[in-house]
Coordinates of C-alpha atoms in Angstrom, one line a residue:
M5 CA 168.2 121.0 89.3
R6 CA 168.0 120.6 93.1
K7 CA 167.0 124.3 93.4
L8 CA 164.0 123.6 91.0
I9 CA 162.5 120.7 93.0
P10 CA 161.2 122.8 96.0
I11 CA 159.7 125.3 93.5
L12 CA 158.0 122.5 91.5
L13 CA 156.7 121.0 94.7
I14 CA 155.2 124.3 95.8
V15 CA 153.6 124.8 92.4
V16 CA 152.1 121.3 92.4
I17 CA 150.7 121.7 95.9
G18 CA 149.3 125.1 94.9
I19 CA 147.6 123.6 91.8
I20 CA 146.1 120.8 94.0
F21 CA 144.8 123.3 96.5
I22 CA 143.4 125.6 93.8
A23 CA 141.7 122.6 92.1
R24 CA 140.2 121.4 95.4
L25 CA 138.9 124.9 96.2
F26 CA 137.5 125.2 92.6
Y27 CA 135.7 121.8 93.1
M28 CA 134.4 122.7 96.5
Q29 CA 133.2 126.2 95.7
I30 CA 132.1 125.8 92.1
L31 CA 131.4 122.1 91.2
D32 CA 130.4 120.5 94.6
D33 CA 127.2 121.9 95.9
S34 CA 127.0 119.7 99.0
F35 CA 128.2 122.5 101.4
N36 CA 125.8 124.9 99.7
K37 CA 122.9 122.4 100.2
L38 CA 124.0 121.9 103.9
S39 CA 124.0 125.7 104.5
Q40 CA 120.6 126.0 102.8
T41 CA 119.2 123.2 104.9
N42 CA 120.2 125.2 108.0
A43 CA 119.1 128.6 106.6
V44 CA 116.1 127.8 104.4
K45 CA 112.9 126.1 105.5
I46 CA 110.9 124.2 102.9
E47 CA 107.1 124.4 103.2
Y48 CA 104.8 122.3 101.0
D49 CA 101.4 123.3 99.8
Y50 CA 99.4 120.2 99.1
P51 CA 97.0 120.2 96.2
Q52 CA 93.4 118.9 96.3
R53 CA 93.1 115.4 94.8
G54 CA 91.1 115.1 91.6
Y55 CA 87.4 114.5 91.9
I56 CA 85.9 111.2 90.9
F57 CA 82.5 111.0 89.0
D58 CA 80.4 108.1 87.8
R59 CA 79.5 107.6 84.1
N60 CA 76.5 109.9 84.4
G61 CA 78.4 112.8 86.0
K62 CA 77.4 112.1 89.6
L63 CA 80.1 113.1 92.1
L64 CA 81.4 110.1 94.0
V65 CA 84.5 111.4 95.7
A66 CA 85.4 115.0 96.7
N67 CA 87.7 116.5 99.3
Q68 CA 87.6 117.8 102.8
P69 CA 90.2 119.8 104.7
S70 CA 92.5 118.0 107.2
Y71 CA 95.4 119.2 109.4
D72 CA 98.5 117.3 110.5
V73 CA 100.6 118.2 113.5
M74 CA 104.2 118.1 112.2
V75 CA 107.6 118.2 113.9
V76 CA 111.1 119.0 112.8
P77 CA 113.2 117.2 115.5
R78 CA 116.3 119.4 115.4
E79 CA 114.2 122.5 116.0
V80 CA 112.5 121.1 119.1
T81 CA 113.5 122.6 122.5
A82 CA 112.8 121.2 125.9
F83 CA 109.1 121.1 126.8
D84 CA 106.6 119.4 129.1
T85 CA 105.7 116.2 127.1
L86 CA 102.8 115.4 129.5
E87 CA 101.3 118.9 129.0
F88 CA 101.7 118.7 125.3
A89 CA 100.2 115.2 125.0
K90 CA 97.1 116.4 126.8
L91 CA 96.9 119.3 124.4
L92 CA 97.0 116.8 121.5
S93 CA 94.5 114.5 123.2
I94 CA 96.9 111.6 123.1
D95 CA 98.9 109.8 125.9
E96 CA 102.5 110.7 126.7
V97 CA 103.8 107.3 125.5
Q98 CA 102.3 107.7 122.1
L99 CA 103.8 111.2 121.8
K100 CA 107.3 110.0 122.7
K101 CA 107.0 107.1 120.3
S102 CA 106.0 109.5 117.4
L103 CA 109.0 111.9 118.3
K104 CA 111.4 108.9 118.3
K105 CA 110.1 107.7 114.9
A106 CA 110.5 111.3 113.5
Q107 CA 114.1 111.5 114.8
V108 CA 115.0 108.1 113.1
Y109 CA 113.5 109.3 109.9
S110 CA 115.3 112.6 109.8
S111 CA 116.2 115.3 112.4
R112 CA 116.0 118.0 109.7
L113 CA 112.9 116.9 107.8
P114 CA 109.3 117.2 109.0
S115 CA 107.4 114.2 110.2
V116 CA 103.8 113.6 111.3
V117 CA 103.1 113.6 115.0
I118 CA 99.3 113.5 114.9
P119 CA 97.5 113.1 111.5
Q120 CA 94.2 114.4 110.2
L121 CA 92.9 116.8 112.8
T122 CA 89.4 118.2 112.3
K123 CA 88.6 121.8 111.8
N124 CA 87.7 122.3 115.4
E125 CA 90.8 120.6 116.7
Y126 CA 92.9 122.7 114.3
A127 CA 91.3 125.9 115.5
Y128 CA 92.0 124.9 119.1
L129 CA 95.7 124.1 118.5
Q130 CA 96.7 126.8 116.0
E131 CA 97.6 129.5 118.6
K132 CA 98.8 127.2 121.3
L133 CA 101.5 125.5 119.1
R134 CA 103.6 128.7 119.2
K135 CA 104.7 127.7 122.7
Y136 CA 106.3 124.6 121.2
P137 CA 109.2 125.4 118.7
G138 CA 109.7 122.7 116.1
F139 CA 106.0 121.9 115.8
Y140 CA 103.6 123.3 113.2
I141 CA 100.4 122.4 111.4
Q142 CA 100.4 121.2 107.8
K143 CA 97.1 121.5 105.8
R144 CA 96.2 118.6 103.6
S145 CA 92.9 117.3 102.0
L146 CA 91.2 114.0 102.8
R147 CA 88.6 112.2 100.8
D148 CA 84.9 113.1 101.2
Y149 CA 82.8 110.2 99.9
K150 CA 79.4 111.1 98.4
T151 CA 78.4 107.4 98.1
K152 CA 78.2 104.5 100.5
T153 CA 78.9 101.9 97.8
G154 CA 81.8 100.9 95.5
S155 CA 84.5 101.0 98.1
N156 CA 86.3 98.1 96.3
V157 CA 86.3 100.2 93.1
L158 CA 87.2 103.5 94.6
G159 CA 89.9 102.4 97.1
Y160 CA 91.2 104.8 99.7
I161 CA 94.2 107.0 100.6
A162 CA 96.6 106.4 103.4
E163 CA 100.0 107.6 104.6
V164 CA 103.1 106.5 102.6
N165 CA 105.5 104.1 104.3
Q166 CA 109.3 104.2 104.3
R167 CA 109.6 101.8 101.4
E168 CA 107.5 104.1 99.2
I169 CA 109.4 107.2 100.3
K170 CA 112.7 105.5 99.3
A171 CA 111.3 104.4 96.0
N172 CA 109.7 107.7 94.9
P173 CA 111.4 111.0 95.8
Y174 CA 108.0 112.8 95.3
Y175 CA 106.8 111.6 98.6
N176 CA 107.8 112.8 102.1
S177 CA 106.9 111.5 105.5
G178 CA 103.2 112.1 106.2
D179 CA 102.2 112.3 102.5
L180 CA 99.1 110.4 101.4
T181 CA 98.9 108.0 98.5
G182 CA 96.2 105.8 96.9
R183 CA 95.5 102.4 98.3
Q184 CA 93.5 99.9 96.3
G185 CA 91.0 100.6 93.5
V186 CA 91.0 103.7 91.4
E187 CA 92.9 105.7 94.0
K188 CA 95.9 103.4 93.6
Q189 CA 95.6 102.7 89.9
Y190 CA 95.4 106.4 88.9
E191 CA 97.4 107.9 91.8
K192 CA 99.6 110.0 89.5
L193 CA 96.5 111.6 87.8
L194 CA 94.6 112.2 91.0
R195 CA 97.3 113.4 93.4
G196 CA 98.3 116.6 91.4
V197 CA 101.6 118.3 92.1
K198 CA 102.7 119.8 95.5
G199 CA 103.5 123.5 95.7
V200 CA 106.9 124.4 97.3
K201 CA 107.7 127.5 99.3
Y202 CA 111.3 128.3 100.5
V203 CA 111.5 130.5 103.7
Q204 CA 114.7 132.3 104.6
K205 CA 115.8 132.0 108.3
D206 CA 118.5 134.0 110.2
R207 CA 121.2 132.7 112.4
F208 CA 118.8 132.6 115.3
N209 CA 116.5 130.2 113.3
R210 CA 113.9 132.9 112.9
E211 CA 111.9 133.2 109.7
I212 CA 112.8 136.5 107.9
G213 CA 111.0 136.1 104.5
S214 CA 110.9 134.3 101.2
Y215 CA 114.2 132.9 100.0
K216 CA 115.5 135.0 97.1
D217 CA 112.2 136.8 96.8
G218 CA 110.4 133.6 96.1
I219 CA 111.9 132.9 92.6
Y220 CA 112.0 129.2 93.4
D221 CA 108.5 129.0 94.9
T222 CA 105.9 127.0 93.0
L223 CA 102.1 126.8 93.3
P224 CA 100.3 123.5 93.8
V225 CA 98.6 121.9 90.8
K226 CA 95.2 120.3 91.5
G227 CA 94.8 116.6 90.6
K228 CA 92.9 115.8 87.5
D229 CA 89.2 115.0 87.7
I230 CA 88.2 111.6 86.3
S231 CA 85.0 109.9 85.3
L232 CA 84.4 106.2 85.8
T233 CA 82.4 103.8 83.7
I234 CA 80.5 102.8 86.8
D235 CA 76.8 103.5 87.0
E236 CA 76.4 104.5 90.7
K237 CA 72.7 103.8 90.7
L238 CA 73.2 100.3 89.3
Q239 CA 76.2 99.7 91.7
A240 CA 74.1 100.7 94.7
Y241 CA 71.2 98.5 93.6
G242 CA 73.4 95.5 93.2
Q243 CA 74.9 96.1 96.6
M244 CA 71.4 96.2 98.0
L245 CA 70.4 92.9 96.3
M246 CA 73.5 91.2 97.8
T247 CA 72.6 92.2 101.4
N248 CA 73.3 89.2 103.7
K249 CA 74.9 87.3 100.9
H250 CA 78.5 86.6 99.8
G251 CA 79.6 86.9 96.2
G252 CA 80.0 89.3 93.4
I253 CA 78.3 90.9 90.5
V254 CA 80.1 92.2 87.4
A255 CA 78.2 94.1 84.7
I256 CA 79.9 95.2 81.4
E257 CA 78.7 97.2 78.4
P258 CA 79.6 94.8 75.6
Q259 CA 80.0 97.4 72.9
T260 CA 82.7 99.3 74.9
G261 CA 84.1 97.0 77.6
E262 CA 83.1 99.6 80.2
I263 CA 82.4 98.1 83.6
L264 CA 78.9 99.3 84.7
S265 CA 79.0 97.7 88.1
L266 CA 81.6 95.8 90.2
V267 CA 79.8 94.6 93.3
T268 CA 81.4 92.6 96.0
A269 CA 79.5 91.4 99.1
P270 CA 79.9 91.9 101.9
S271 CA 81.3 95.4 101.5
Y272 CA 81.8 98.5 103.7
D273 CA 81.2 102.2 103.7
P274 CA 84.3 103.9 102.1
A275 CA 84.0 106.7 104.7
L276 CA 85.2 104.2 107.4
L277 CA 88.7 104.5 106.0
V278 CA 88.9 108.3 106.3
G279 CA 90.2 110.2 109.3
R280 CA 91.9 109.3 112.5
K281 CA 89.8 106.2 113.0
R282 CA 90.9 104.7 109.6
S283 CA 93.5 102.4 111.2
K284 CA 91.1 101.1 113.8
N285 CA 88.4 100.5 111.2
F286 CA 90.8 98.9 108.8
T287 CA 92.0 96.4 111.5
K288 CA 88.4 95.5 112.3
L289 CA 87.6 94.8 108.6
W290 CA 90.9 92.9 108.1
Y291 CA 90.2 90.5 111.0
D292 CA 86.6 89.7 109.9
T293 CA 87.5 86.3 108.6
I294 CA 83.9 85.1 108.0
N295 CA 82.7 88.0 105.9
K296 CA 86.0 89.2 104.4
P297 CA 84.8 92.6 103.4
L298 CA 88.2 93.6 102.1
L299 CA 88.2 90.8 99.5
D300 CA 86.9 91.9 96.1
R301 CA 85.1 88.8 95.1
G302 CA 84.4 90.2 91.7
L303 CA 88.1 90.3 90.9
Q304 CA 89.8 88.0 93.4
A305 CA 87.5 85.1 94.1
M306 CA 88.0 82.0 91.9
Y307 CA 85.1 79.6 91.5
P308 CA 84.3 76.7 89.2
P309 CA 82.2 78.4 86.4
G310 CA 79.6 75.6 86.3
S311 CA 77.0 75.3 83.5
P312 CA 77.7 78.8 81.9
F313 CA 80.9 77.2 80.7
K314 CA 78.8 74.9 78.5
A315 CA 78.4 77.7 76.0
L316 CA 82.2 77.7 75.4
T317 CA 82.3 73.9 75.2
A318 CA 79.7 74.1 72.4
L319 CA 81.6 76.9 70.6
I320 CA 84.9 75.0 70.7
A321 CA 83.2 71.8 69.4
L322 CA 81.7 73.7 66.5
Q323 CA 85.0 75.4 65.7
E324 CA 86.8 72.1 65.8
G325 CA 84.1 70.5 63.6
V326 CA 83.4 67.6 66.0
I327 CA 79.7 68.3 66.2
D328 CA 77.0 70.3 64.4
T329 CA 73.9 72.0 65.6
K330 CA 71.5 69.4 64.2
E331 CA 73.0 66.2 65.7
T332 CA 71.0 64.9 68.6
I333 CA 72.4 63.1 71.6
A334 CA 70.4 60.9 74.0
C335 CA 70.5 61.6 77.7
H336 CA 69.2 59.0 80.2
M337 CA 69.5 61.2 83.3
G338 CA 73.2 61.1 82.9
F339 CA 76.2 59.8 81.0
S340 CA 78.0 56.5 81.9
Y341 CA 81.6 56.1 80.8
G342 CA 84.6 54.0 81.8
R343 CA 84.1 51.0 83.9
R344 CA 82.1 52.4 86.8
S345 CA 82.0 56.2 86.1
R346 CA 78.8 58.2 85.6
M347 CA 78.0 61.9 85.3
G348 CA 74.5 62.6 86.4
C349 CA 72.0 64.9 84.8
H350 CA 68.5 66.3 85.6
Y351 CA 65.4 65.3 83.8
H352 CA 64.6 66.9 80.4
K353 CA 63.4 65.8 77.0
S354 CA 65.7 63.4 75.2
P355 CA 67.4 63.3 72.7
V356 CA 68.5 66.9 72.3
S357 CA 70.4 68.9 69.8
M358 CA 72.7 71.8 70.6
V359 CA 70.2 74.7 71.1
P360 CA 67.8 72.9 73.5
A361 CA 70.7 71.1 75.2
L362 CA 72.0 74.5 76.2
A363 CA 68.6 75.8 77.2
Q364 CA 68.0 72.7 79.3
S365 CA 71.6 72.5 80.5
C366 CA 72.2 68.8 79.5
N367 CA 75.3 67.5 81.1
T368 CA 75.5 64.5 78.8
Y369 CA 75.5 66.5 75.6
F370 CA 78.4 68.8 76.6
A371 CA 80.4 66.0 78.2
K372 CA 80.3 64.2 74.8
A373 CA 81.1 67.4 72.9
Y374 CA 84.1 68.0 75.2
W375 CA 85.3 64.4 74.8
R376 CA 85.2 64.6 71.0
T377 CA 87.1 67.9 71.1
I378 CA 90.0 66.3 73.1
D379 CA 89.9 63.2 70.9
N380 CA 90.1 65.3 67.8
Y381 CA 93.9 65.4 68.2
P382 CA 96.5 62.6 68.1
T383 CA 97.0 62.7 71.9
A384 CA 95.0 64.0 74.9
P385 CA 97.7 66.5 75.8
K386 CA 97.6 68.1 72.4
G387 CA 93.9 68.1 72.5
M388 CA 94.0 69.9 75.9
D389 CA 96.5 72.5 74.5
A390 CA 94.1 73.3 71.6
W391 CA 91.2 73.5 74.0
Q392 CA 93.0 75.8 76.3
K393 CA 94.1 78.1 73.4
H394 CA 90.4 78.7 72.5
L395 CA 89.5 79.4 76.1
K396 CA 92.3 81.9 76.6
S397 CA 91.1 83.9 73.6
F398 CA 88.0 84.7 75.7
G399 CA 90.2 86.1 78.5
L400 CA 90.1 83.0 80.7
G401 CA 93.1 81.5 82.5
D402 CA 95.0 84.7 82.7
F403 CA 94.8 88.3 84.0
L404 CA 92.4 90.2 81.8
G405 CA 94.4 93.4 81.8
Y406 CA 91.7 95.6 83.3
D407 CA 92.7 98.8 85.0
L408 CA 92.4 97.9 88.6
P409 CA 95.4 96.8 90.7
I410 CA 94.2 93.5 92.1
G411 CA 92.9 90.2 90.6
Q412 CA 93.4 86.5 90.0
P413 CA 94.3 84.7 86.8
G414 CA 91.8 81.9 87.2
R415 CA 92.9 78.4 85.9
I416 CA 92.5 76.7 82.6
P417 CA 94.6 73.5 82.5
D418 CA 96.7 72.5 79.5
G419 CA 98.3 69.2 78.5
D420 CA 101.3 69.7 80.8
Y421 CA 99.0 70.3 83.8
Y422 CA 97.6 66.8 83.5
N423 CA 101.0 65.2 82.5
R424 CA 102.1 66.4 86.0
W425 CA 98.9 65.2 87.5
Y426 CA 99.1 61.7 85.9
P427 CA 102.9 61.2 85.5
D428 CA 102.8 57.4 85.3
I429 CA 99.8 56.7 83.0
R430 CA 98.6 57.7 79.6
W431 CA 95.6 59.7 80.5
A432 CA 92.6 60.4 78.2
A433 CA 89.6 62.8 77.8
S434 CA 87.6 60.6 80.2
Y435 CA 90.0 61.6 83.0
T436 CA 89.1 65.3 82.7
L437 CA 85.4 65.0 81.6
S438 CA 84.1 67.4 84.3
N439 CA 85.9 70.3 82.5
G440 CA 83.2 70.1 79.8
I441 CA 80.5 71.2 82.2
G442 CA 82.5 73.8 84.0
Q443 CA 83.7 71.7 87.0
G444 CA 86.9 69.7 87.3
E445 CA 90.1 71.8 87.5
I446 CA 88.7 74.9 85.9
A447 CA 88.5 78.1 88.0
T448 CA 87.3 81.6 86.9
T449 CA 86.6 84.9 88.5
P450 CA 83.3 86.7 88.1
I451 CA 84.8 89.4 85.9
Q452 CA 86.2 86.8 83.5
L453 CA 82.8 85.2 83.2
A454 CA 81.2 88.6 82.6
N455 CA 83.8 89.3 79.9
M456 CA 83.2 85.9 78.3
T457 CA 79.4 86.7 78.2
A458 CA 80.2 90.1 76.6
A459 CA 82.2 88.2 73.9
I460 CA 79.3 85.9 73.2
A461 CA 76.9 88.9 73.1
N462 CA 79.2 90.5 70.5
R463 CA 79.5 87.3 68.5
G464 CA 83.2 86.8 69.0
W465 CA 85.0 89.9 70.1
Y466 CA 85.4 92.1 73.2
Y467 CA 87.2 95.1 74.6
T468 CA 89.3 94.7 77.7
P469 CA 87.1 95.6 80.7
H470 CA 88.0 99.0 82.3
V471 CA 86.6 101.5 84.8
L472 CA 88.2 104.7 83.6
K473 CA 85.9 106.5 81.1
S474 CA 87.5 110.0 80.8
I475 CA 90.1 112.4 82.2
E476 CA 89.1 116.0 82.6
G477 CA 86.2 115.2 80.2
N478 CA 88.5 113.7 77.5
P479 CA 87.7 110.1 76.6
I480 CA 90.5 107.6 77.2
K481 CA 92.7 106.8 74.1
D482 CA 94.8 103.9 75.5
T483 CA 94.6 101.2 72.9
M484 CA 94.7 98.6 75.7
Y485 CA 91.0 99.5 76.2
T486 CA 90.0 100.7 72.7
K487 CA 91.2 97.9 70.6
K488 CA 88.9 95.0 69.7
R489 CA 90.1 91.5 70.8
Y490 CA 88.8 88.6 68.8
T491 CA 88.3 85.1 69.9
T492 CA 89.5 82.0 68.0
I493 CA 85.9 81.1 67.2
D494 CA 84.4 82.1 63.8
A495 CA 81.5 84.5 64.1
K496 CA 79.1 82.1 62.3
H497 CA 79.2 79.7 65.3
F498 CA 77.8 82.1 67.8
E499 CA 74.2 82.4 66.6
P500 CA 73.1 78.9 67.8
I501 CA 74.7 79.6 71.2
V502 CA 72.8 82.9 71.4
E503 CA 69.6 81.0 70.5
G504 CA 70.3 78.4 73.2
M505 CA 70.9 81.1 75.8
H506 CA 67.7 82.8 74.6
G507 CA 66.0 79.5 75.1
V508 CA 67.1 79.4 78.8
Y509 CA 64.7 82.3 79.4
N510 CA 61.9 81.2 77.1
Y511 CA 61.6 77.5 78.0
G512 CA 64.7 76.5 79.9
T513 CA 66.1 76.7 83.4
A514 CA 65.3 80.5 83.8
R515 CA 61.9 80.6 82.2
S516 CA 60.3 82.0 85.4
L517 CA 62.7 85.0 85.3
R518 CA 61.6 86.7 82.1
I519 CA 61.3 90.5 81.9
P520 CA 58.3 91.8 80.0
G521 CA 59.4 93.4 76.7
V522 CA 63.1 92.5 77.0
E523 CA 64.7 89.6 75.1
I524 CA 67.4 88.2 77.4
C525 CA 70.0 85.5 76.8
G526 CA 71.3 83.8 79.9
K527 CA 72.7 80.6 81.4
T528 CA 72.1 79.2 84.9
G529 CA 74.9 77.5 86.8
T530 CA 75.3 75.4 89.9
A531 CA 78.9 74.8 91.1
E532 CA 80.0 72.3 93.7
N533 CA 81.6 73.9 96.7
F534 CA 84.2 72.3 99.0
T535 CA 86.2 73.4 102.0
R536 CA 88.3 71.8 104.7
I537 CA 87.0 71.4 108.2
D538 CA 89.3 69.8 110.8
G539 CA 91.5 68.6 108.0
K540 CA 88.7 66.8 106.1
R541 CA 87.4 67.8 102.7
V542 CA 83.7 68.7 103.2
Q543 CA 81.2 69.5 100.5
L544 CA 79.2 72.7 101.3
T545 CA 76.0 74.0 99.8
D546 CA 76.5 74.7 96.0
H547 CA 77.2 78.1 94.6
S548 CA 74.6 79.9 92.5
I549 CA 75.9 81.3 89.2
F550 CA 74.2 83.1 86.4
V551 CA 75.4 84.9 83.3
A552 CA 73.3 86.9 80.9
F553 CA 73.1 89.7 78.3
A554 CA 70.3 91.8 76.9
P555 CA 68.8 92.8 74.6
K556 CA 69.4 89.7 72.5
D557 CA 70.2 91.5 69.2
D558 CA 71.5 94.8 70.5
P559 CA 73.3 94.0 73.8
K560 CA 73.6 96.9 76.2
I561 CA 74.6 94.9 79.3
A562 CA 76.4 91.6 80.0
L563 CA 76.8 90.4 83.5
A564 CA 77.9 87.5 85.7
V565 CA 76.5 86.9 89.2
F566 CA 78.1 84.6 91.8
V567 CA 76.3 83.9 95.1
E568 CA 78.3 81.7 97.4
N569 CA 76.3 78.8 98.9
G570 CA 73.3 80.0 96.9
Y571 CA 71.9 76.5 96.2
W572 CA 71.4 76.5 92.4
G573 CA 71.7 78.9 89.5
S574 CA 68.2 80.4 89.2
R575 CA 67.5 80.5 92.9
Y576 CA 69.7 83.5 93.7
G577 CA 72.0 84.2 90.8
G578 CA 69.2 84.2 88.2
R579 CA 66.9 86.4 90.2
I580 CA 69.6 89.0 90.9
A581 CA 70.8 89.0 87.3
S582 CA 67.2 89.5 86.0
L583 CA 66.6 92.4 88.4
M584 CA 70.0 94.1 87.5
I585 CA 69.1 93.9 83.8
E586 CA 65.7 95.5 84.3
K587 CA 67.1 98.2 86.6
Y588 CA 69.7 99.2 84.0
L589 CA 67.6 99.0 80.9
N590 CA 64.3 100.4 82.3
D591 CA 65.4 102.2 85.5
T592 CA 62.4 100.7 87.2
I593 CA 61.4 97.4 88.7
T594 CA 58.0 96.0 87.7
R595 CA 58.4 92.7 89.5
K596 CA 58.4 93.9 93.1
D597 CA 57.6 90.5 94.4
L598 CA 60.8 89.2 93.0
E599 CA 62.8 92.1 94.4
K600 CA 61.2 91.5 97.8
W601 CA 62.1 87.8 97.8
V602 CA 65.7 88.6 97.1
M603 CA 65.9 91.3 99.7
S604 CA 64.2 89.2 102.4
H605 CA 66.3 86.0 102.0
S606 CA 69.6 85.8 103.8
L607 CA 72.4 83.2 103.5
E608 CA 74.2 84.2 106.7
E609 CA 73.3 81.0 108.4
E610 CA 74.9 79.1 105.5
Y611 CA 78.2 80.9 106.0
L612 CA 78.2 80.1 109.7
K613 CA 77.7 76.4 109.2
P614 CA 81.4 75.5 109.0
Y615 CA 81.7 77.1 112.5
S616 CA 78.4 76.0 114.0
G617 CA 78.5 72.4 112.9
K618 CA 75.0 72.4 111.3
P619 CA 74.6 70.2 108.3
F620 CA 74.8 71.5 104.7
K621 CA 71.4 70.4 103.6
I622 CA 69.5 72.2 100.8
N623 CA 66.1 73.4 101.9
Q624 CA 63.6 74.1 99.2

């Protein structure tokens, strides 16, 4: 038995060695990968990003060639850094910083030293780089903008960061990815697929040809071309009308949910974020705290909706059965309630029923309609919950689900909201009365109000707003954007609201803004505007708001206009909305005097008042 032990020991050790060799040579490919890393160079062939067109086939974004100076740190030999820095037109400190960053990222993988050279710079460097082993030029494509508007919709591309590289193995150092807008939302469609070429090297690190005759090489696949729902001509016109003003315009095609224009003001030329000056330009835009050109006010700015909200107050009151269209309510320049509380109102004929109340924007009528809605339930919190449910069916108080990567949910309070606000008392409808006229604790974004207006134009339904129209000529099929969404309001209740909004143009607060031959429905709005200056709450000049759709019985466009510090609804918002509708429906502007007025009036002085100390006084 003792004689067998050494033999068994040798056999066991032999089996272990054989198993280990089998694992290392057959199963484990780490050594193979390591040897390939040393003997095979991987080169990427970057595809062109997909083109972006507007709804009418106009090219908005194309491509232009760009060249990056790359480095593989382990292949670099000693060289004169000062001389090389001068060759690259950068300082020596910057060069050393880039090389150190590349070494930290990976000594074996390529990193960007200088991004986005021009054609002339590339031609100058191409031959001279041979003196510097480890450095080479990588061709890529940058965006070439064919429009100066819509930067908030289009977005831009920029170099990926380390977090993105770790999260997605597709990206390598120096790769470009979409930032903001369509470029970010549809990155996977637009970027295409990189081609890969494997180059064999000898033991002296010299390239000797394709690895295994190129059987693993792949060609790049161009990104997909997409068409947007945006009308570039309308977008540019809206941007022009908002010159020297802050705010947003959102226009939607009610029958499809397609966004026709998404204007934010102030904005910037998208070409500013292309090329080697991108970082410098972005920093300048970022630190402009007065104009905030990087803020998409159409999607991100939350405002009290003001009087356009009265249309929803009326619809909910009709659905809840607390009022009818024939009942009249007296208004004596306002509505007194509680012990010493009063809601003011402007002069108009009294008493009024629902249709003229909407046309004349009577605060008293809609405050009472709101009060009755809340009191229709056993407790105020339950009434608020029912009220909120109706409003959310219009897309308010939550993210709409549109296909752009930024936005705000707005705010529609429920019963719990006020229970927290008034924890020690039994609150009632009178505590929240401002909600009925679009003030109080309500906050909405321009795109939410535009969508609300589209739902009214459709008499109770809407499609989720979206900017993607087609991919490679094929219409979108995502049910998120092709499925009708119905409100909680019965269709029969919409006609009196439509008539009231039609009356706004015929004899109401926007009667001076009619378009010859076009039946428009609209609603003016003036929203109170507050800020904090030196720790004190200060009331600024009111916001100007306007919502509209046209034509009345076959709506082609619904829109919302917000002009910050714009005095009152028809002064700026109404004028701009009227011009936008005429431009889209008729492609021409007949009221040149109105257009000239909008273009010649600036609100820049208003926006400087918090800094200049000038009073916020409305000048007629």
